[in-house]
Amino acid sequence: MFAVGDIADSGAHKAARPGMGQAAVAARNVVKLIEGGGKAEDLESVEVQPAAIHLTLGLTKNIIFRNPNPAAGQTEPTYELKDDGSADMGVDRLWIMNGIKVTGPQEYHL
């Protein structure tokens, strides 16, 4: 039995990103079991990463803040400032990923 996302007792924080990673690992494990590689030691496990948050700091600037990873010997949080020129952290990609054609920001209706 596999569990992913908020119900998984993986030690990961309860958010979409860890759940997506867990789902990918679970899917590969299910395929491996179907194909006959059914030994427990052959299955992948999830590598738990510390919680992080990605925040906008204006139109093109943003910051990624990560909690320390004690498993990697980190004791202090880290952050990465970014100014990649992408408006609002590339939010326009979400419209494309959802199959919505938008020709300009005036069409971004929520």
mmCIF file with all atom_site columns, N, CA, C and O in Angstrom, residues 49-77:
data_model
loop_
_atom_site.group_PDB
_atom_site.id
_atom_site.type_symbol
_atom_site.label_atom_id
_atom_site.label_alt_id
_atom_site.label_comp_id
_atom_site.label_asym_id
_atom_site.label_entity_id
_atom_site.label_seq_id
_atom_site.pdbx_PDB_ins_code
_atom_site.Cartn_x
_atom_site.Cartn_y
_atom_site.Cartn_z
_atom_site.occupancy
_atom_site.B_iso_or_equiv
_atom_site.pdbx_formal_charge
_atom_site.auth_seq_id
_atom_site.auth_comp_id
_atom_site.auth_asym_id
_atom_site.auth_atom_id
_atom_site.pdbx_PDB_model_num
ATOM 1   N N  . GLN A 1 49 ? 12.739 16.672 1.883   1.00 0.00 ? 49 GLN A N  1
ATOM 2   C CA . GLN A 1 49 ? 13.438 17.956 1.869   1.00 0.00 ? 49 GLN A CA 1
ATOM 3   C C  . GLN A 1 49 ? 12.792 18.881 2.888   1.00 0.00 ? 49 GLN A C  1
ATOM 4   O O  . GLN A 1 49 ? 11.595 18.791 3.140   1.00 0.00 ? 49 GLN A O  1
ATOM 5   N N  . PRO A 1 50 ? 13.571 19.790 3.461   1.00 0.00 ? 50 PRO A N  1
ATOM 6   C CA . PRO A 1 50 ? 12.967 20.730 4.409   1.00 0.00 ? 50 PRO A CA 1
ATOM 7   C C  . PRO A 1 50 ? 11.995 21.676 3.708   1.00 0.00 ? 50 PRO A C  1
ATOM 8   O O  . PRO A 1 50 ? 12.098 21.902 2.499   1.00 0.00 ? 50 PRO A O  1
ATOM 9   N N  . ALA A 1 51 ? 11.075 22.203 4.474   1.00 0.00 ? 51 ALA A N  1
ATOM 10  C CA . ALA A 1 51 ? 10.081 23.123 3.919   1.00 0.00 ? 51 ALA A CA 1
ATOM 11  C C  . ALA A 1 51 ? 10.750 24.370 3.354   1.00 0.00 ? 51 ALA A C  1
ATOM 12  O O  . ALA A 1 51 ? 11.799 24.802 3.826   1.00 0.00 ? 51 ALA A O  1
ATOM 13  N N  . ALA A 1 52 ? 10.128 24.932 2.319   1.00 0.00 ? 52 ALA A N  1
ATOM 14  C CA . ALA A 1 52 ? 10.621 26.157 1.689   1.00 0.00 ? 52 ALA A CA 1
ATOM 15  C C  . ALA A 1 52 ? 9.421  26.968 1.218   1.00 0.00 ? 52 ALA A C  1
ATOM 16  O O  . ALA A 1 52 ? 8.310  26.447 1.112   1.00 0.00 ? 52 ALA A O  1
ATOM 17  N N  . ILE A 1 53 ? 9.673  28.237 0.949   1.00 0.00 ? 53 ILE A N  1
ATOM 18  C CA . ILE A 1 53 ? 8.617  29.095 0.426   1.00 0.00 ? 53 ILE A CA 1
ATOM 19  C C  . ILE A 1 53 ? 9.225  30.010 -0.626  1.00 0.00 ? 53 ILE A C  1
ATOM 20  O O  . ILE A 1 53 ? 10.367 30.442 -0.505  1.00 0.00 ? 53 ILE A O  1
ATOM 21  N N  . HIS A 1 54 ? 8.467  30.244 -1.694  1.00 0.00 ? 54 HIS A N  1
ATOM 22  C CA . HIS A 1 54 ? 8.891  31.088 -2.819  1.00 0.00 ? 54 HIS A CA 1
ATOM 23  C C  . HIS A 1 54 ? 7.965  32.295 -2.826  1.00 0.00 ? 54 HIS A C  1
ATOM 24  O O  . HIS A 1 54 ? 6.761  32.154 -3.006  1.00 0.00 ? 54 HIS A O  1
ATOM 25  N N  . LEU A 1 55 ? 8.525  33.475 -2.613  1.00 0.00 ? 55 LEU A N  1
ATOM 26  C CA . LEU A 1 55 ? 7.724  34.687 -2.480  1.00 0.00 ? 55 LEU A CA 1
ATOM 27  C C  . LEU A 1 55 ? 8.100  35.725 -3.527  1.00 0.00 ? 55 LEU A C  1
ATOM 28  O O  . LEU A 1 55 ? 9.276  35.910 -3.833  1.00 0.00 ? 55 LEU A O  1
ATOM 29  N N  . THR A 1 56 ? 7.122  36.427 -4.049  1.00 0.00 ? 56 THR A N  1
ATOM 30  C CA . THR A 1 56 ? 7.384  37.529 -4.958  1.00 0.00 ? 56 THR A CA 1
ATOM 31  C C  . THR A 1 56 ? 7.794  38.765 -4.159  1.00 0.00 ? 56 THR A C  1
ATOM 32  O O  . THR A 1 56 ? 7.310  38.993 -3.060  1.00 0.00 ? 56 THR A O  1
ATOM 33  N N  . LEU A 1 57 ? 8.709  39.533 -4.728  1.00 0.00 ? 57 LEU A N  1
ATOM 34  C CA . LEU A 1 57 ? 9.160  40.787 -4.123  1.00 0.00 ? 57 LEU A CA 1
ATOM 35  C C  . LEU A 1 57 ? 8.933  41.942 -5.090  1.00 0.00 ? 57 LEU A C  1
ATOM 36  O O  . LEU A 1 57 ? 9.682  42.898 -5.137  1.00 0.00 ? 57 LEU A O  1
ATOM 37  N N  . GLY A 1 58 ? 7.930  41.814 -5.905  1.00 0.00 ? 58 GLY A N  1
ATOM 38  C CA . GLY A 1 58 ? 7.658  42.831 -6.907  1.00 0.00 ? 58 GLY A CA 1
ATOM 39  C C  . GLY A 1 58 ? 7.440  42.169 -8.256  1.00 0.00 ? 58 GLY A C  1
ATOM 40  O O  . GLY A 1 58 ? 7.243  40.964 -8.346  1.00 0.00 ? 58 GLY A O  1
ATOM 41  N N  . LEU A 1 59 ? 7.508  42.965 -9.295  1.00 0.00 ? 59 LEU A N  1
ATOM 42  C CA . LEU A 1 59 ? 7.174  42.439 -10.611 1.00 0.00 ? 59 LEU A CA 1
ATOM 43  C C  . LEU A 1 59 ? 8.155  41.370 -11.091 1.00 0.00 ? 59 LEU A C  1
ATOM 44  O O  . LEU A 1 59 ? 7.750  40.348 -11.628 1.00 0.00 ? 59 LEU A O  1
ATOM 45  N N  . THR A 1 60 ? 9.461  41.569 -10.921 1.00 0.00 ? 60 THR A N  1
ATOM 46  C CA . THR A 1 60 ? 10.425 40.590 -11.443 1.00 0.00 ? 60 THR A CA 1
ATOM 47  C C  . THR A 1 60 ? 11.323 39.995 -10.376 1.00 0.00 ? 60 THR A C  1
ATOM 48  O O  . THR A 1 60 ? 12.076 39.069 -10.659 1.00 0.00 ? 60 THR A O  1
ATOM 49  N N  . LYS A 1 61 ? 11.280 40.490 -9.168  1.00 0.00 ? 61 LYS A N  1
ATOM 50  C CA . LYS A 1 61 ? 12.157 39.980 -8.111  1.00 0.00 ? 61 LYS A CA 1
ATOM 51  C C  . LYS A 1 61 ? 11.395 38.992 -7.232  1.00 0.00 ? 61 LYS A C  1
ATOM 52  O O  . LYS A 1 61 ? 10.206 39.112 -7.012  1.00 0.00 ? 61 LYS A O  1
ATOM 53  N N  . ASN A 1 62 ? 12.139 37.993 -6.705  1.00 0.00 ? 62 ASN A N  1
ATOM 54  C CA . ASN A 1 62 ? 11.539 37.026 -5.797  1.00 0.00 ? 62 ASN A CA 1
ATOM 55  C C  . ASN A 1 62 ? 12.619 36.432 -4.909  1.00 0.00 ? 62 ASN A C  1
ATOM 56  O O  . ASN A 1 62 ? 13.813 36.635 -5.125  1.00 0.00 ? 62 ASN A O  1
ATOM 57  N N  . ILE A 1 63 ? 12.189 35.704 -3.909  1.00 0.00 ? 63 ILE A N  1
ATOM 58  C CA . ILE A 1 63 ? 13.111 35.079 -2.967  1.00 0.00 ? 63 ILE A CA 1
ATOM 59  C C  . ILE A 1 63 ? 12.612 33.667 -2.669  1.00 0.00 ? 63 ILE A C  1
ATOM 60  O O  . ILE A 1 63 ? 11.412 33.422 -2.581  1.00 0.00 ? 63 ILE A O  1
ATOM 61  N N  . ILE A 1 64 ? 13.561 32.745 -2.532  1.00 0.00 ? 64 ILE A N  1
ATOM 62  C CA . ILE A 1 64 ? 13.260 31.382 -2.095  1.00 0.00 ? 64 ILE A CA 1
ATOM 63  C C  . ILE A 1 64 ? 13.917 31.211 -0.727  1.00 0.00 ? 64 ILE A C  1
ATOM 64  O O  . ILE A 1 64 ? 15.132 31.363 -0.590  1.00 0.00 ? 64 ILE A O  1
ATOM 65  N N  . PHE A 1 65 ? 13.122 30.934 0.286   1.00 0.00 ? 65 PHE A N  1
ATOM 66  C CA . PHE A 1 65 ? 13.600 30.711 1.647   1.00 0.00 ? 65 PHE A CA 1
ATOM 67  C C  . PHE A 1 65 ? 13.455 29.224 1.951   1.00 0.00 ? 65 PHE A C  1
ATOM 68  O O  . PHE A 1 65 ? 12.399 28.638 1.733   1.00 0.00 ? 65 PHE A O  1
ATOM 69  N N  . ARG A 1 66 ? 14.534 28.613 2.437   1.00 0.00 ? 66 ARG A N  1
ATOM 70  C CA . ARG A 1 66 ? 14.509 27.185 2.767   1.00 0.00 ? 66 ARG A CA 1
ATOM 71  C C  . ARG A 1 66 ? 14.919 26.986 4.224   1.00 0.00 ? 66 ARG A C  1
ATOM 72  O O  . ARG A 1 66 ? 15.893 27.578 4.688   1.00 0.00 ? 66 ARG A O  1
ATOM 73  N N  . ASN A 1 67 ? 14.192 26.128 4.920   1.00 0.00 ? 67 ASN A N  1
ATOM 74  C CA . ASN A 1 67 ? 14.582 25.740 6.268   1.00 0.00 ? 67 ASN A CA 1
ATOM 75  C C  . ASN A 1 67 ? 15.845 24.894 6.194   1.00 0.00 ? 67 ASN A C  1
ATOM 76  O O  . ASN A 1 67 ? 16.131 24.289 5.159   1.00 0.00 ? 67 ASN A O  1
ATOM 77  N N  . PRO A 1 68 ? 16.612 24.826 7.289   1.00 0.00 ? 68 PRO A N  1
ATOM 78  C CA . PRO A 1 68 ? 17.831 24.008 7.271   1.00 0.00 ? 68 PRO A CA 1
ATOM 79  C C  . PRO A 1 68 ? 17.514 22.524 7.104   1.00 0.00 ? 68 PRO A C  1
ATOM 80  O O  . PRO A 1 68 ? 16.444 22.066 7.488   1.00 0.00 ? 68 PRO A O  1
ATOM 81  N N  . ASN A 1 69 ? 18.460 21.808 6.529   1.00 0.00 ? 69 ASN A N  1
ATOM 82  C CA . ASN A 1 69 ? 18.324 20.366 6.327   1.00 0.00 ? 69 ASN A CA 1
ATOM 83  C C  . ASN A 1 69 ? 19.298 19.671 7.278   1.00 0.00 ? 69 ASN A C  1
ATOM 84  O O  . ASN A 1 69 ? 20.470 19.491 6.952   1.00 0.00 ? 69 ASN A O  1
ATOM 85  N N  . PRO A 1 70 ? 18.837 19.264 8.467   1.00 0.00 ? 70 PRO A N  1
ATOM 86  C CA . PRO A 1 70 ? 19.739 18.634 9.435   1.00 0.00 ? 70 PRO A CA 1
ATOM 87  C C  . PRO A 1 70 ? 20.403 17.373 8.893   1.00 0.00 ? 70 PRO A C  1
ATOM 88  O O  . PRO A 1 70 ? 21.540 17.079 9.242   1.00 0.00 ? 70 PRO A O  1
ATOM 89  N N  . ALA A 1 71 ? 19.726 16.639 8.028   1.00 0.00 ? 71 ALA A N  1
ATOM 90  C CA . ALA A 1 71 ? 20.304 15.414 7.458   1.00 0.00 ? 71 ALA A CA 1
ATOM 91  C C  . ALA A 1 71 ? 21.547 15.716 6.628   1.00 0.00 ? 71 ALA A C  1
ATOM 92  O O  . ALA A 1 71 ? 22.426 14.878 6.481   1.00 0.00 ? 71 ALA A O  1
ATOM 93  N N  . ALA A 1 72 ? 21.622 16.937 6.078   1.00 0.00 ? 72 ALA A N  1
ATOM 94  C CA . ALA A 1 72 ? 22.780 17.354 5.284   1.00 0.00 ? 72 ALA A CA 1
ATOM 95  C C  . ALA A 1 72 ? 23.753 18.183 6.118   1.00 0.00 ? 72 ALA A C  1
ATOM 96  O O  . ALA A 1 72 ? 24.673 18.797 5.578   1.00 0.00 ? 72 ALA A O  1
ATOM 97  N N  . GLY A 1 73 ? 23.534 18.228 7.447   1.00 0.00 ? 73 GLY A N  1
ATOM 98  C CA . GLY A 1 73 ? 24.425 18.964 8.325   1.00 0.00 ? 73 GLY A CA 1
ATOM 99  C C  . GLY A 1 73 ? 24.161 20.460 8.368   1.00 0.00 ? 73 GLY A C  1
ATOM 100 O O  . GLY A 1 73 ? 24.959 21.205 8.938   1.00 0.00 ? 73 GLY A O  1
ATOM 101 N N  . GLN A 1 74 ? 23.050 20.910 7.797   1.00 0.00 ? 74 GLN A N  1
ATOM 102 C CA . GLN A 1 74 ? 22.735 22.336 7.810   1.00 0.00 ? 74 GLN A CA 1
ATOM 103 C C  . GLN A 1 74 ? 22.070 22.706 9.130   1.00 0.00 ? 74 GLN A C  1
ATOM 104 O O  . GLN A 1 74 ? 21.198 21.990 9.611   1.00 0.00 ? 74 GLN A O  1
ATOM 105 N N  . THR A 1 75 ? 22.489 23.829 9.704   1.00 0.00 ? 75 THR A N  1
ATOM 106 C CA . THR A 1 75 ? 21.904 24.296 10.952  1.00 0.00 ? 75 THR A CA 1
ATOM 107 C C  . THR A 1 75 ? 21.219 25.647 10.803  1.00 0.00 ? 75 THR A C  1
ATOM 108 O O  . THR A 1 75 ? 20.524 26.078 11.713  1.00 0.00 ? 75 THR A O  1
ATOM 109 N N  . GLU A 1 76 ? 21.429 26.300 9.677   1.00 0.00 ? 76 GLU A N  1
ATOM 110 C CA . GLU A 1 76 ? 20.846 27.614 9.446   1.00 0.00 ? 76 GLU A CA 1
ATOM 111 C C  . GLU A 1 76 ? 19.984 27.595 8.183   1.00 0.00 ? 76 GLU A C  1
ATOM 112 O O  . GLU A 1 76 ? 20.299 26.890 7.220   1.00 0.00 ? 76 GLU A O  1
ATOM 113 N N  . PRO A 1 77 ? 18.910 28.389 8.171   1.00 0.00 ? 77 PRO A N  1
ATOM 114 C CA . PRO A 1 77 ? 18.110 28.495 6.941   1.00 0.00 ? 77 PRO A CA 1
ATOM 115 C C  . PRO A 1 77 ? 18.916 29.187 5.837   1.00 0.00 ? 77 PRO A C  1
ATOM 116 O O  . PRO A 1 77 ? 19.890 29.879 6.115   1.00 0.00 ? 77 PRO A O  1
#
